[in-house]
Amino acid sequence: MLAYTGSRSDGSVSILVLFLVGSAVGVTTVLFGFGGGFVTVPIILFVDAARGPDALRIAVATSALVMLVNAVVATSATRRSVLAHLRGRLPLFVLLALGGAIGGLGALFVPDVVPRWGFVAYIGITVVDLLLRPGFLPGRGAGRRSRAAGGRPLPNGWGTPIGGIASFLGVGGSVMTVPMLRRSGMDMGVATSLANPLTIAIAVPAMLVAFAFGGAVASAPGLVGTVDVVSALALLAGAIPVIVLLRRRPPRIPDAVHSWAYLALLVVAATAVAVTG
Protein backbone atom coordinates (compact mmCIF):
# COMPACT_ATOMS: atom_id res chain seq x y z
CA MET A 1 0.00 0.00 0.00
CA LEU A 2 1.33 3.42 -0.93
CA ALA A 3 2.06 5.49 2.13
CA TYR A 4 3.59 8.79 3.02
CA THR A 5 6.24 8.86 5.74
CA GLY A 6 7.04 11.99 7.70
CA SER A 7 6.25 13.69 10.97
CA ARG A 8 2.94 11.96 11.47
CA SER A 9 1.07 10.74 14.51
CA ASP A 10 1.80 7.08 13.66
CA GLY A 11 4.87 7.62 11.42
CA SER A 12 3.05 6.56 8.27
CA VAL A 13 -0.43 7.42 7.08
CA SER A 14 -1.92 5.66 4.11
CA ILE A 15 -2.48 7.76 1.03
CA LEU A 16 -5.36 5.44 0.29
CA VAL A 17 -7.13 6.49 3.50
CA LEU A 18 -6.72 10.15 2.60
CA PHE A 19 -7.98 9.40 -0.90
CA LEU A 20 -11.13 7.80 0.53
CA VAL A 21 -11.63 10.72 2.90
CA GLY A 22 -11.23 12.98 -0.11
CA SER A 23 -14.09 11.15 -1.80
CA ALA A 24 -16.27 12.01 1.19
CA VAL A 25 -15.11 15.62 0.87
CA GLY A 26 -16.27 15.56 -2.75
CA VAL A 27 -19.73 14.48 -1.64
CA THR A 28 -19.96 17.22 1.00
CA THR A 29 -18.75 19.82 -1.51
CA VAL A 30 -21.60 19.09 -3.91
CA LEU A 31 -24.40 18.30 -1.46
CA PHE A 32 -23.66 20.76 1.34
CA GLY A 33 -21.31 23.41 -0.03
CA PHE A 34 -18.58 22.21 2.35
CA GLY A 35 -15.48 22.44 0.16
CA GLY A 36 -13.49 20.48 2.69
CA GLY A 37 -13.20 22.41 5.94
CA PHE A 38 -15.48 20.28 8.08
CA VAL A 39 -13.87 17.04 6.94
CA THR A 40 -10.34 18.22 6.21
CA VAL A 41 -9.63 19.93 9.53
CA PRO A 42 -10.37 16.86 11.70
CA ILE A 43 -8.50 14.42 9.44
CA ILE A 44 -5.41 16.65 9.09
CA LEU A 45 -5.44 17.21 12.86
CA PHE A 46 -5.14 13.45 13.23
CA VAL A 47 -2.62 13.03 10.41
CA ASP A 48 -0.33 15.80 11.68
CA ALA A 49 -0.89 15.30 15.41
CA ALA A 50 2.84 14.65 15.93
CA ARG A 51 3.57 18.23 14.92
CA GLY A 52 2.11 19.36 18.23
CA PRO A 53 0.70 22.89 18.53
CA ASP A 54 1.30 23.50 14.81
CA ALA A 55 -1.10 20.70 13.82
CA LEU A 56 -4.18 22.91 13.88
CA ARG A 57 -2.51 25.68 11.87
CA ILE A 58 -1.50 23.07 9.31
CA ALA A 59 -5.03 21.68 9.26
CA VAL A 60 -6.59 25.11 8.71
CA ALA A 61 -4.14 26.03 5.93
CA THR A 62 -4.44 22.65 4.21
CA SER A 63 -8.20 22.97 4.45
CA ALA A 64 -8.02 26.31 2.63
CA LEU A 65 -6.18 24.73 -0.30
CA VAL A 66 -8.54 21.74 -0.50
CA MET A 67 -11.60 24.00 -0.23
CA LEU A 68 -10.30 26.32 -2.93
CA VAL A 69 -9.68 23.62 -5.54
CA ASN A 70 -12.91 21.78 -4.76
CA ALA A 71 -14.95 24.98 -4.82
CA VAL A 72 -13.48 25.97 -8.20
CA VAL A 73 -14.32 22.57 -9.68
CA ALA A 74 -17.85 22.62 -8.23
CA THR A 75 -18.50 26.21 -9.31
CA SER A 76 -17.35 25.54 -12.87
CA ALA A 77 -20.01 22.83 -13.13
CA THR A 78 -22.82 24.87 -11.53
CA ARG A 79 -25.69 26.02 -13.73
CA ARG A 80 -25.40 29.63 -14.84
CA SER A 81 -28.99 30.24 -13.77
CA VAL A 82 -27.95 29.43 -10.20
CA LEU A 83 -24.79 31.55 -10.29
CA ALA A 84 -26.91 34.47 -11.55
CA HIS A 85 -28.00 34.99 -7.92
CA LEU A 86 -24.51 36.40 -7.28
CA ARG A 87 -24.44 38.74 -10.27
CA GLY A 88 -23.48 42.29 -9.28
CA ARG A 89 -22.10 41.19 -5.90
CA LEU A 90 -18.47 42.26 -6.42
CA PRO A 91 -18.37 44.26 -3.15
CA LEU A 92 -19.43 41.14 -1.26
CA PHE A 93 -16.66 39.09 -2.87
CA VAL A 94 -14.06 41.77 -2.10
CA LEU A 95 -15.08 41.91 1.55
CA LEU A 96 -15.11 38.11 1.82
CA ALA A 97 -11.56 38.09 0.46
CA LEU A 98 -10.49 40.78 2.92
CA GLY A 99 -11.91 38.78 5.79
CA GLY A 100 -10.25 35.63 4.47
CA ALA A 101 -6.84 37.31 4.52
CA ILE A 102 -7.33 38.73 8.01
CA GLY A 103 -8.59 35.48 9.47
CA GLY A 104 -5.91 33.39 7.78
CA LEU A 105 -3.17 35.66 9.13
CA GLY A 106 -4.65 35.69 12.61
CA ALA A 107 -4.81 31.89 12.75
CA LEU A 108 -1.02 31.70 12.33
CA PHE A 109 -0.17 33.61 15.48
CA VAL A 110 -2.68 32.61 18.16
CA PRO A 111 -2.39 29.62 20.50
CA ASP A 112 -3.78 26.53 18.78
CA VAL A 113 -6.41 26.12 21.49
CA VAL A 114 -8.17 29.28 20.28
CA PRO A 115 -9.15 28.19 16.75
CA ARG A 116 -9.55 24.57 17.85
CA TRP A 117 -12.20 25.22 20.47
CA GLY A 118 -13.48 28.19 18.52
CA PHE A 119 -14.28 25.71 15.74
CA VAL A 120 -16.22 23.49 18.16
CA ALA A 121 -17.98 26.39 19.87
CA TYR A 122 -18.98 28.12 16.66
CA ILE A 123 -20.45 24.99 15.14
CA GLY A 124 -22.24 24.25 18.40
CA ILE A 125 -23.80 27.71 18.42
CA THR A 126 -24.75 27.34 14.76
CA VAL A 127 -26.47 24.00 15.38
CA VAL A 128 -28.53 25.47 18.22
CA ASP A 129 -29.40 28.48 16.07
CA LEU A 130 -30.54 26.31 13.16
CA LEU A 131 -32.69 24.22 15.47
CA LEU A 132 -34.34 27.05 17.36
CA ARG A 133 -34.56 29.99 14.98
CA PRO A 134 -37.11 29.80 12.13
CA GLY A 135 -36.11 29.78 8.49
CA PHE A 136 -33.61 26.96 8.03
CA LEU A 137 -35.53 23.76 8.70
CA PRO A 138 -38.67 23.15 6.63
CA GLY A 139 -41.91 24.17 8.27
CA ARG A 140 -40.25 26.64 10.62
CA GLY A 141 -41.26 29.91 9.08
CA ALA A 142 -39.32 32.57 7.27
CA GLY A 143 -37.27 30.45 4.87
CA ARG A 144 -40.03 30.23 2.28
CA ARG A 145 -40.41 33.91 1.50
CA SER A 146 -39.38 35.05 -1.95
CA ARG A 147 -35.95 36.43 -2.64
CA ALA A 148 -37.47 39.69 -3.74
CA ALA A 149 -39.37 40.04 -0.51
CA GLY A 150 -36.38 39.06 1.61
CA GLY A 151 -33.95 41.43 -0.07
CA ARG A 152 -30.38 40.44 -0.77
CA PRO A 153 -29.71 37.22 1.15
CA LEU A 154 -26.12 38.20 1.99
CA PRO A 155 -25.65 41.88 2.83
CA ASN A 156 -22.25 43.12 1.68
CA GLY A 157 -21.38 44.18 5.21
CA TRP A 158 -21.32 40.57 6.33
CA GLY A 159 -18.49 39.77 3.91
CA THR A 160 -15.57 40.63 6.20
CA PRO A 161 -16.81 38.86 9.35
CA ILE A 162 -17.87 35.79 7.36
CA GLY A 163 -14.50 35.59 5.61
CA GLY A 164 -12.57 36.28 8.79
CA ILE A 165 -14.31 33.69 10.94
CA ALA A 166 -14.30 31.09 8.18
CA SER A 167 -10.56 31.34 7.45
CA PHE A 168 -9.56 31.74 11.12
CA LEU A 169 -11.37 28.55 12.13
CA GLY A 170 -10.87 26.66 8.86
CA VAL A 171 -14.59 25.96 8.50
CA GLY A 172 -15.12 27.52 5.08
CA GLY A 173 -17.84 30.02 4.42
CA SER A 174 -20.70 27.58 4.05
CA VAL A 175 -21.43 27.35 7.77
CA MET A 176 -22.60 30.96 7.62
CA THR A 177 -23.59 31.47 4.01
CA VAL A 178 -25.84 28.42 3.60
CA PRO A 179 -28.11 29.31 6.57
CA MET A 180 -28.32 32.94 5.44
CA LEU A 181 -29.14 31.97 1.87
CA ARG A 182 -31.60 29.42 3.14
CA ARG A 183 -33.42 31.96 5.28
CA SER A 184 -33.72 34.24 2.26
CA GLY A 185 -36.04 31.64 0.72
CA MET A 186 -33.66 29.47 -1.32
CA ASP A 187 -33.90 25.71 -1.51
CA MET A 188 -30.99 23.77 -0.03
CA GLY A 189 -29.78 22.78 -3.50
CA VAL A 190 -29.39 26.40 -4.58
CA ALA A 191 -27.99 27.61 -1.24
CA THR A 192 -25.31 24.92 -1.10
CA SER A 193 -24.36 25.49 -4.75
CA LEU A 194 -23.84 29.21 -4.12
CA ALA A 195 -21.67 28.46 -1.10
CA ASN A 196 -18.91 27.22 -3.41
CA PRO A 197 -18.17 30.46 -5.34
CA LEU A 198 -18.39 32.37 -2.06
CA THR A 199 -15.87 29.95 -0.56
CA ILE A 200 -13.44 30.71 -3.40
CA ALA A 201 -13.32 34.36 -2.37
CA ILE A 202 -12.43 33.36 1.20
CA ALA A 203 -10.02 30.52 0.45
CA VAL A 204 -7.76 32.29 -2.09
CA PRO A 205 -6.37 34.92 0.32
CA ALA A 206 -6.33 32.47 3.24
CA MET A 207 -4.24 30.04 1.20
CA LEU A 208 -1.86 32.76 -0.03
CA VAL A 209 -1.31 33.90 3.56
CA ALA A 210 -0.56 30.31 4.62
CA PHE A 211 1.97 29.88 1.79
CA ALA A 212 3.62 33.28 2.30
CA PHE A 213 3.83 33.53 6.08
CA GLY A 214 3.31 30.01 7.37
CA GLY A 215 6.96 29.03 7.13
CA ALA A 216 7.82 31.53 9.86
CA VAL A 217 5.46 29.67 12.20
CA ALA A 218 5.67 26.01 11.25
CA SER A 219 8.59 24.72 9.19
CA ALA A 220 9.01 20.98 8.62
CA PRO A 221 9.44 18.41 5.82
CA GLY A 222 6.31 18.03 3.73
CA LEU A 223 5.05 21.55 4.37
CA VAL A 224 4.86 24.55 2.06
CA GLY A 225 4.21 27.37 4.46
CA THR A 226 1.71 25.69 6.77
CA VAL A 227 0.12 23.61 4.01
CA ASP A 228 0.54 19.83 4.13
CA VAL A 229 0.81 19.46 0.37
CA VAL A 230 1.00 15.65 0.24
CA SER A 231 -2.19 15.22 2.25
CA ALA A 232 -3.91 17.97 0.28
CA LEU A 233 -3.10 16.27 -3.04
CA ALA A 234 -4.34 12.91 -1.76
CA LEU A 235 -7.60 14.46 -0.57
CA LEU A 236 -8.09 16.30 -3.86
CA ALA A 237 -7.39 13.15 -5.88
CA GLY A 238 -10.34 11.54 -4.13
CA ALA A 239 -12.61 14.58 -4.15
CA ILE A 240 -12.42 15.92 -7.70
CA PRO A 241 -13.75 12.85 -9.58
CA VAL A 242 -16.68 12.65 -7.13
CA ILE A 243 -17.50 16.34 -7.60
CA VAL A 244 -17.47 15.99 -11.38
CA LEU A 245 -19.65 12.88 -11.26
CA LEU A 246 -22.22 14.32 -8.86
CA ARG A 247 -22.41 17.60 -10.76
CA ARG A 248 -23.15 15.73 -13.98
CA ARG A 249 -25.71 13.47 -12.29
CA PRO A 250 -26.91 15.32 -9.20
CA PRO A 251 -28.90 13.21 -6.74
CA ARG A 252 -32.45 14.27 -6.00
CA ILE A 253 -32.73 14.83 -2.27
CA PRO A 254 -35.93 16.05 -0.57
CA ASP A 255 -35.41 19.52 0.87
CA ALA A 256 -36.22 18.40 4.42
CA VAL A 257 -33.75 15.52 4.27
CA HIS A 258 -31.11 17.82 2.79
CA SER A 259 -31.43 20.40 5.57
CA TRP A 260 -31.41 17.82 8.37
CA ALA A 261 -28.38 16.09 6.84
CA TYR A 262 -26.56 19.45 6.76
CA LEU A 263 -27.31 19.87 10.46
CA ALA A 264 -26.14 16.34 11.30
CA LEU A 265 -22.86 16.87 9.45
CA LEU A 266 -22.14 19.96 11.53
CA VAL A 267 -22.54 17.91 14.70
CA VAL A 268 -20.23 15.17 13.40
CA ALA A 269 -17.53 17.71 12.44
CA ALA A 270 -17.60 19.49 15.79
CA THR A 271 -17.42 16.17 17.63
CA ALA A 272 -14.45 15.03 15.54
CA VAL A 273 -12.45 18.19 16.29
CA ALA A 274 -13.32 18.00 19.99
CA VAL A 275 -12.17 14.38 20.16
CA THR A 276 -8.90 15.05 18.33
CA GLY A 277 -8.23 17.87 20.80
Coordinates of C-alpha atoms in Angstrom, one line a residue:
M1 CA 0.0 0.0 0.0
L2 CA 1.3 3.4 -0.9
A3 CA 2.1 5.5 2.1
Y4 CA 3.6 8.8 3.0
T5 CA 6.2 8.9 5.7
G6 CA 7.0 12.0 7.7
S7 CA 6.2 13.7 11.0
R8 CA 2.9 12.0 11.5
S9 CA 1.1 10.7 14.5
D10 CA 1.8 7.1 13.7
G11 CA 4.9 7.6 11.4
S12 CA 3.0 6.6 8.3
V13 CA -0.4 7.4 7.1
S14 CA -1.9 5.7 4.1
I15 CA -2.5 7.8 1.0
L16 CA -5.4 5.4 0.3
V17 CA -7.1 6.5 3.5
L18 CA -6.7 10.1 2.6
F19 CA -8.0 9.4 -0.9
L20 CA -11.1 7.8 0.5
V21 CA -11.6 10.7 2.9
G22 CA -11.2 13.0 -0.1
S23 CA -14.1 11.1 -1.8
A24 CA -16.3 12.0 1.2
V25 CA -15.1 15.6 0.9
G26 CA -16.3 15.6 -2.7
V27 CA -19.7 14.5 -1.6
T28 CA -20.0 17.2 1.0
T29 CA -18.8 19.8 -1.5
V30 CA -21.6 19.1 -3.9
L31 CA -24.4 18.3 -1.5
F32 CA -23.7 20.8 1.3
G33 CA -21.3 23.4 0.0
F34 CA -18.6 22.2 2.3
G35 CA -15.5 22.4 0.2
G36 CA -13.5 20.5 2.7
G37 CA -13.2 22.4 5.9
F38 CA -15.5 20.3 8.1
V39 CA -13.9 17.0 6.9
T40 CA -10.3 18.2 6.2
V41 CA -9.6 19.9 9.5
P42 CA -10.4 16.9 11.7
I43 CA -8.5 14.4 9.4
I44 CA -5.4 16.7 9.1
L45 CA -5.4 17.2 12.9
F46 CA -5.1 13.4 13.2
V47 CA -2.6 13.0 10.4
D48 CA -0.3 15.8 11.7
A49 CA -0.9 15.3 15.4
A50 CA 2.8 14.6 15.9
R51 CA 3.6 18.2 14.9
G52 CA 2.1 19.4 18.2
P53 CA 0.7 22.9 18.5
D54 CA 1.3 23.5 14.8
A55 CA -1.1 20.7 13.8
L56 CA -4.2 22.9 13.9
R57 CA -2.5 25.7 11.9
I58 CA -1.5 23.1 9.3
A59 CA -5.0 21.7 9.3
V60 CA -6.6 25.1 8.7
A61 CA -4.1 26.0 5.9
T62 CA -4.4 22.7 4.2
S63 CA -8.2 23.0 4.5
A64 CA -8.0 26.3 2.6
L65 CA -6.2 24.7 -0.3
V66 CA -8.5 21.7 -0.5
M67 CA -11.6 24.0 -0.2
L68 CA -10.3 26.3 -2.9
V69 CA -9.7 23.6 -5.5
N70 CA -12.9 21.8 -4.8
A71 CA -14.9 25.0 -4.8
V72 CA -13.5 26.0 -8.2
V73 CA -14.3 22.6 -9.7
A74 CA -17.8 22.6 -8.2
T75 CA -18.5 26.2 -9.3
S76 CA -17.3 25.5 -12.9
A77 CA -20.0 22.8 -13.1
T78 CA -22.8 24.9 -11.5
R79 CA -25.7 26.0 -13.7
R80 CA -25.4 29.6 -14.8
S81 CA -29.0 30.2 -13.8
V82 CA -27.9 29.4 -10.2
L83 CA -24.8 31.5 -10.3
A84 CA -26.9 34.5 -11.5
H85 CA -28.0 35.0 -7.9
L86 CA -24.5 36.4 -7.3
R87 CA -24.4 38.7 -10.3
G88 CA -23.5 42.3 -9.3
R89 CA -22.1 41.2 -5.9
L90 CA -18.5 42.3 -6.4
P91 CA -18.4 44.3 -3.2
L92 CA -19.4 41.1 -1.3
F93 CA -16.7 39.1 -2.9
V94 CA -14.1 41.8 -2.1
L95 CA -15.1 41.9 1.5
L96 CA -15.1 38.1 1.8
A97 CA -11.6 38.1 0.5
L98 CA -10.5 40.8 2.9
G99 CA -11.9 38.8 5.8
G100 CA -10.3 35.6 4.5
A101 CA -6.8 37.3 4.5
I102 CA -7.3 38.7 8.0
G103 CA -8.6 35.5 9.5
G104 CA -5.9 33.4 7.8
L105 CA -3.2 35.7 9.1
G106 CA -4.6 35.7 12.6
A107 CA -4.8 31.9 12.7
L108 CA -1.0 31.7 12.3
F109 CA -0.2 33.6 15.5
V110 CA -2.7 32.6 18.2
P111 CA -2.4 29.6 20.5
D112 CA -3.8 26.5 18.8
V113 CA -6.4 26.1 21.5
V114 CA -8.2 29.3 20.3
P115 CA -9.1 28.2 16.7
R116 CA -9.6 24.6 17.9
W117 CA -12.2 25.2 20.5
G118 CA -13.5 28.2 18.5
F119 CA -14.3 25.7 15.7
V120 CA -16.2 23.5 18.2
A121 CA -18.0 26.4 19.9
Y122 CA -19.0 28.1 16.7
I123 CA -20.4 25.0 15.1
G124 CA -22.2 24.2 18.4
I125 CA -23.8 27.7 18.4
T126 CA -24.7 27.3 14.8
V127 CA -26.5 24.0 15.4
V128 CA -28.5 25.5 18.2
D129 CA -29.4 28.5 16.1
L130 CA -30.5 26.3 13.2
L131 CA -32.7 24.2 15.5
L132 CA -34.3 27.0 17.4
R133 CA -34.6 30.0 15.0
P134 CA -37.1 29.8 12.1
G135 CA -36.1 29.8 8.5
F136 CA -33.6 27.0 8.0
L137 CA -35.5 23.8 8.7
P138 CA -38.7 23.2 6.6
G139 CA -41.9 24.2 8.3
R140 CA -40.2 26.6 10.6
G141 CA -41.3 29.9 9.1
A142 CA -39.3 32.6 7.3
G143 CA -37.3 30.4 4.9
R144 CA -40.0 30.2 2.3
R145 CA -40.4 33.9 1.5
S146 CA -39.4 35.0 -1.9
R147 CA -36.0 36.4 -2.6
A148 CA -37.5 39.7 -3.7
A149 CA -39.4 40.0 -0.5
G150 CA -36.4 39.1 1.6
G151 CA -33.9 41.4 -0.1
R152 CA -30.4 40.4 -0.8
P153 CA -29.7 37.2 1.2
L154 CA -26.1 38.2 2.0
P155 CA -25.6 41.9 2.8
N156 CA -22.2 43.1 1.7
G157 CA -21.4 44.2 5.2
W158 CA -21.3 40.6 6.3
G159 CA -18.5 39.8 3.9
T160 CA -15.6 40.6 6.2
P161 CA -16.8 38.9 9.3
I162 CA -17.9 35.8 7.4
G163 CA -14.5 35.6 5.6
G164 CA -12.6 36.3 8.8
I165 CA -14.3 33.7 10.9
A166 CA -14.3 31.1 8.2
S167 CA -10.6 31.3 7.5
F168 CA -9.6 31.7 11.1
L169 CA -11.4 28.5 12.1
G170 CA -10.9 26.7 8.9
V171 CA -14.6 26.0 8.5
G172 CA -15.1 27.5 5.1
G173 CA -17.8 30.0 4.4
S174 CA -20.7 27.6 4.1
V175 CA -21.4 27.3 7.8
M176 CA -22.6 31.0 7.6
T177 CA -23.6 31.5 4.0
V178 CA -25.8 28.4 3.6
P179 CA -28.1 29.3 6.6
M180 CA -28.3 32.9 5.4
L181 CA -29.1 32.0 1.9
R182 CA -31.6 29.4 3.1
R183 CA -33.4 32.0 5.3
S184 CA -33.7 34.2 2.3
G185 CA -36.0 31.6 0.7
M186 CA -33.7 29.5 -1.3
D187 CA -33.9 25.7 -1.5
M188 CA -31.0 23.8 0.0
G189 CA -29.8 22.8 -3.5
V190 CA -29.4 26.4 -4.6
A191 CA -28.0 27.6 -1.2
T192 CA -25.3 24.9 -1.1
S193 CA -24.4 25.5 -4.7
L194 CA -23.8 29.2 -4.1
A195 CA -21.7 28.5 -1.1
N196 CA -18.9 27.2 -3.4
P197 CA -18.2 30.5 -5.3
L198 CA -18.4 32.4 -2.1
T199 CA -15.9 29.9 -0.6
I200 CA -13.4 30.7 -3.4
A201 CA -13.3 34.4 -2.4
I202 CA -12.4 33.4 1.2
A203 CA -10.0 30.5 0.4
V204 CA -7.8 32.3 -2.1
P205 CA -6.4 34.9 0.3
A206 CA -6.3 32.5 3.2
M207 CA -4.2 30.0 1.2
L208 CA -1.9 32.8 0.0
V209 CA -1.3 33.9 3.6
A210 CA -0.6 30.3 4.6
F211 CA 2.0 29.9 1.8
A212 CA 3.6 33.3 2.3
F213 CA 3.8 33.5 6.1
G214 CA 3.3 30.0 7.4
G215 CA 7.0 29.0 7.1
A216 CA 7.8 31.5 9.9
V217 CA 5.5 29.7 12.2
A218 CA 5.7 26.0 11.2
S219 CA 8.6 24.7 9.2
A220 CA 9.0 21.0 8.6
P221 CA 9.4 18.4 5.8
G222 CA 6.3 18.0 3.7
L223 CA 5.1 21.5 4.4
V224 CA 4.9 24.5 2.1
G225 CA 4.2 27.4 4.5
T226 CA 1.7 25.7 6.8
V227 CA 0.1 23.6 4.0
D228 CA 0.5 19.8 4.1
V229 CA 0.8 19.5 0.4
V230 CA 1.0 15.7 0.2
S231 CA -2.2 15.2 2.3
A232 CA -3.9 18.0 0.3
L233 CA -3.1 16.3 -3.0
A234 CA -4.3 12.9 -1.8
L235 CA -7.6 14.5 -0.6
L236 CA -8.1 16.3 -3.9
A237 CA -7.4 13.2 -5.9
G238 CA -10.3 11.5 -4.1
A239 CA -12.6 14.6 -4.2
I240 CA -12.4 15.9 -7.7
P241 CA -13.8 12.8 -9.6
V242 CA -16.7 12.6 -7.1
I243 CA -17.5 16.3 -7.6
V244 CA -17.5 16.0 -11.4
L245 CA -19.6 12.9 -11.3
L246 CA -22.2 14.3 -8.9
R247 CA -22.4 17.6 -10.8
R248 CA -23.1 15.7 -14.0
R249 CA -25.7 13.5 -12.3
P250 CA -26.9 15.3 -9.2
P251 CA -28.9 13.2 -6.7
R252 CA -32.4 14.3 -6.0
I253 CA -32.7 14.8 -2.3
P254 CA -35.9 16.1 -0.6
D255 CA -35.4 19.5 0.9
A256 CA -36.2 18.4 4.4
V257 CA -33.8 15.5 4.3
H258 CA -31.1 17.8 2.8
S259 CA -31.4 20.4 5.6
W260 CA -31.4 17.8 8.4
A261 CA -28.4 16.1 6.8
Y262 CA -26.6 19.4 6.8
L263 CA -27.3 19.9 10.5
A264 CA -26.1 16.3 11.3
L265 CA -22.9 16.9 9.4
L266 CA -22.1 20.0 11.5
V267 CA -22.5 17.9 14.7
V268 CA -20.2 15.2 13.4
A269 CA -17.5 17.7 12.4
A270 CA -17.6 19.5 15.8
T271 CA -17.4 16.2 17.6
A272 CA -14.4 15.0 15.5
V273 CA -12.4 18.2 16.3
A274 CA -13.3 18.0 20.0
V275 CA -12.2 14.4 20.2
T276 CA -8.9 15.1 18.3
G277 CA -8.2 17.9 20.8

